[in-house]
Amino acid sequence: MIKQSQGYVLRGFSQNFCPCFLVMIMKLLESREIAFAFFKFAFQDDSEDTIRSCCVAAHLLAAEELRHVAQDVLWWVIARIGVLRSGDLVEFMWRGHHVYESDFSVLDSLMRAFVNAEMGFQALGILGRMREVGVRPSASGVAILFKLLLRVGDYGNMWKLFKDVIRRGPRPCKYTFSGIILGFCRKGCIHIGESLLHLMPKFHCEPNAFAYNIVINACCIRGRTSDALVWFNLMIERGCNPTVVTFNTVINAFCKEGNVVEARKLFDGLKEMGLFPNTIMYNTLMNGYVKMREIDQANMLYEEMRKKGIAPDGITFNILMSGHYKYGREEDGDRLLKDISVLELLPDRSLFDISVSGLCWAGRLDEAMEFLMDMLEKGLSPSIIAFNSVIAAYSQAGLEDKAFEAYKLMVHFGLTPSPSTCSSLLMGLSINGRLQEATELIGQMIEKGLSVNNMAFTVLLDKFFKKGDVVGAQILWGEMEGRGIFPDVVAFSAFIDGLSKQGLVEEAYNVFLEMLRKGLIPNNFAYNSLICGFCKCGKLNEALKLEKVMRHRGLLPDIFTTNMIIGGLCKQGRMRSAIDVFMDMHQTGLSPDIITYNTLINGYCKAFDMVNADNLVNRMYASGSSPDLTTYNIRIHGFCSSRRMNRAVLMLDELVSAGIVPNTVTYNSMLNGVCSDILDRAMILTARLLKMAFVPNVVTANLLLSQFYKQGMPERTLMWGHKLSEIPYAFDEITYKIMDKAHHILEDADFSRVTSAKSLLLDFLMYITYDYFCRYRPHSETTQHPLKLIDRSYSGS
């Protein structure tokens, strides 16, 4: 503006926040983005006079046919002053607006401004005023209001608005319907999206390919590929031709499921629709073949692609190279690299990147680094993609020192690390448990002005929780905002999950509420983590309330949610309620899995209701499922606990006949029953367990120690406990409780020693356990923890 001799306008505006000067400057700046940026820079305070001047400026901009800029101004002012003062702004804008603009213009601008500021209730109030003065809202304005209400989960007002526009207009168009369908599908309410798609023709609004694609994509994301195929065929029947995007969506879903046969059928059907596959579609199918390890089919597809004159890109060659090096023959990968080079199918830098990535996929990390160095020495300009491949490969292999060497080289050549670089380095440190160093690394990178994303923090947060360092995780969480990194949905979900698993459910719920306050929409993982936490700590009512909230917000509980609710009910002995939840699963489109059945069978076994447990097993068989090792262990434990050793032995025979290998849990359950059984049969069963290569563990030792004092021989408990401590044997909390109880029994004046007929058998089993621990006792290992790695890695960078 100064160069164009228009500086006088700036001088006049700097002396007084004048609406006329402001509008003049914003008009001279021509670009909407630049004009809005100048306004945000100039709008330094929210005093009453400044707000009114901004309102006048908005009127003037609308009068000059710059309504979009006027809406930007109002949005920014409303966002700054908040809900409480926005009512006065509306009244000021309405008074005297006829001088500048029409009723529709001012109200439409205000409604859009409130929508942009995410104040849905106030936007609905402006819509109500439109109805009062006889102004019909625009279809686009209503559409963005629908999007806002769906995004914040205000379904009540959303449906009220839907009924209002059906009755009073503007009638929903394809764009509006598509926006609503997309909103519900994103929330996981696919059935509502499907219903709306069926409803569109009733309002003389035939669905287009975009609307169908939304539902088809949502079905594919949720793993309902068969339903997606039904919609695909239905759109063709209704005269709506699928697009390349439609085909690619369904083909990609089939490939992810490993069903490349169906994917190929769809791919071949493109010609019938008058469509031709592009590079993306070839890459999708090629990637499906590679994941199924059908490298020959991927090669044939590549040759077909070249014959048809469709140019492969870097992704094509990355897919093929990964396939050759991971599942095929390395010489084929090397030959492909030569072909790319000789035929000049890619620029030198892309070829360089693919070569380095290929070597990394093949596990030839040092060769990849040598190749990288060789190319750099030859003067080929380096690429961050190649360096990231090497750094990620070294980090995943746990060779973080070499990853940092590659990082130093990258910095030496003037490349700025990307968020992927930082995440890979953090991964390398985290894998080896060097969490403190990883935390320091984040701080150093931020201080150097390097980009660190949410994923890096989330990776580190997860490692802190897995190590059991809750305090470290909480400190890291507190540092995130302080370092200018604001947690996203994934980070919040990881934090909630970590706290819940550590038993800190109340703290996790507070984080959940904070997530909602920040306007983030929790996903199924966040809800499931909290529900699991509440169920584990016995707060089942809280879990059930949260599940209702989950449904209300448009998220359908999945099989994990349902299994946790059933588990919580079984834990409290509420088997009738658990069965009710089980019966309701089919109505919500869920099918019970092996965990569902095992949870219910375990609930009945703990209640000694073996009849219903057997009925549930029969139901499992009828549904096409088969018991697994856990099912057999639960039933064996149930029969042993209820002193029905004959049935327990039958279960053990059935387990072996089914080709399932018993584990330590199986043996310990049987052993527990043996110790309480008749001596003769106990000895026979013991011999059988030993013949099956019974391997004792800490649970076995605790079981036998407790049997001694239960059968009136606490002195044997203490004697064997002392012998175990000499190994040394790793006592756990239960072992100490058993020893303490035996000691108290001996001190009891009323205690009378009893010589059990099973004393010899118990001593024999205890000796076997003791002997096993003597021969296979664990050796402690020391791990080095070099603290100076970061300093070494950064020296000279």
PDB file of C-alpha atoms in Angstrom, residues 1-2 4-29 38:
ATOM      1  CA  MET A   1       0.000   0.000   0.000  1.00  0.00           C
ATOM      2  CA  ILE A   2       2.889   2.356   0.763  1.00  0.00           C
ATOM      3  CA  GLN A   4       1.230   2.389  -4.304  1.00  0.00           C
ATOM      4  CA  SER A   5       1.127   5.783  -2.530  1.00  0.00           C
ATOM      5  CA  GLN A   6      -1.782   4.728  -0.331  1.00  0.00           C
ATOM      6  CA  GLY A   7       0.029   5.157   2.946  1.00  0.00           C
ATOM      7  CA  TYR A   8      -2.216   8.051   3.965  1.00  0.00           C
ATOM      8  CA  VAL A   9      -5.010   5.541   4.638  1.00  0.00           C
ATOM      9  CA  LEU A  10      -2.809   3.627   7.057  1.00  0.00           C
ATOM     10  CA  ARG A  11      -1.770   6.869   8.740  1.00  0.00           C
ATOM     11  CA  GLY A  12      -5.394   7.941   9.209  1.00  0.00           C
ATOM     12  CA  PHE A  13      -6.421   4.522  10.547  1.00  0.00           C
ATOM     13  CA  SER A  14      -3.501   4.372  12.992  1.00  0.00           C
ATOM     14  CA  GLN A  15      -4.721   7.561  14.669  1.00  0.00           C
ATOM     15  CA  ASN A  16      -8.312   6.401  15.072  1.00  0.00           C
ATOM     16  CA  PHE A  17     -10.014   2.960  14.750  1.00  0.00           C
ATOM     17  CA  CYS A  18     -12.366   4.284  12.079  1.00  0.00           C
ATOM     18  CA  PRO A  19     -14.762   1.862  10.292  1.00  0.00           C
ATOM     19  CA  CYS A  20     -14.490   3.793   7.017  1.00  0.00           C
ATOM     20  CA  PHE A  21     -10.690   3.690   6.973  1.00  0.00           C
ATOM     21  CA  LEU A  22     -10.751  -0.004   8.017  1.00  0.00           C
ATOM     22  CA  VAL A  23     -13.060  -0.909   5.122  1.00  0.00           C
ATOM     23  CA  MET A  24     -10.994   1.161   2.703  1.00  0.00           C
ATOM     24  CA  ILE A  25      -7.797  -0.648   3.712  1.00  0.00           C
ATOM     25  CA  MET A  26      -9.448  -4.086   3.515  1.00  0.00           C
ATOM     26  CA  LYS A  27     -10.744  -3.258   0.002  1.00  0.00           C
ATOM     27  CA  LEU A  28      -7.332  -2.069  -1.150  1.00  0.00           C
ATOM     28  CA  LEU A  29      -5.733  -5.299   0.039  1.00  0.00           C
ATOM     29  CA  PHE A  38      -5.003  -7.265   8.584  1.00  0.00           C
TER      30      PHE A  38
END
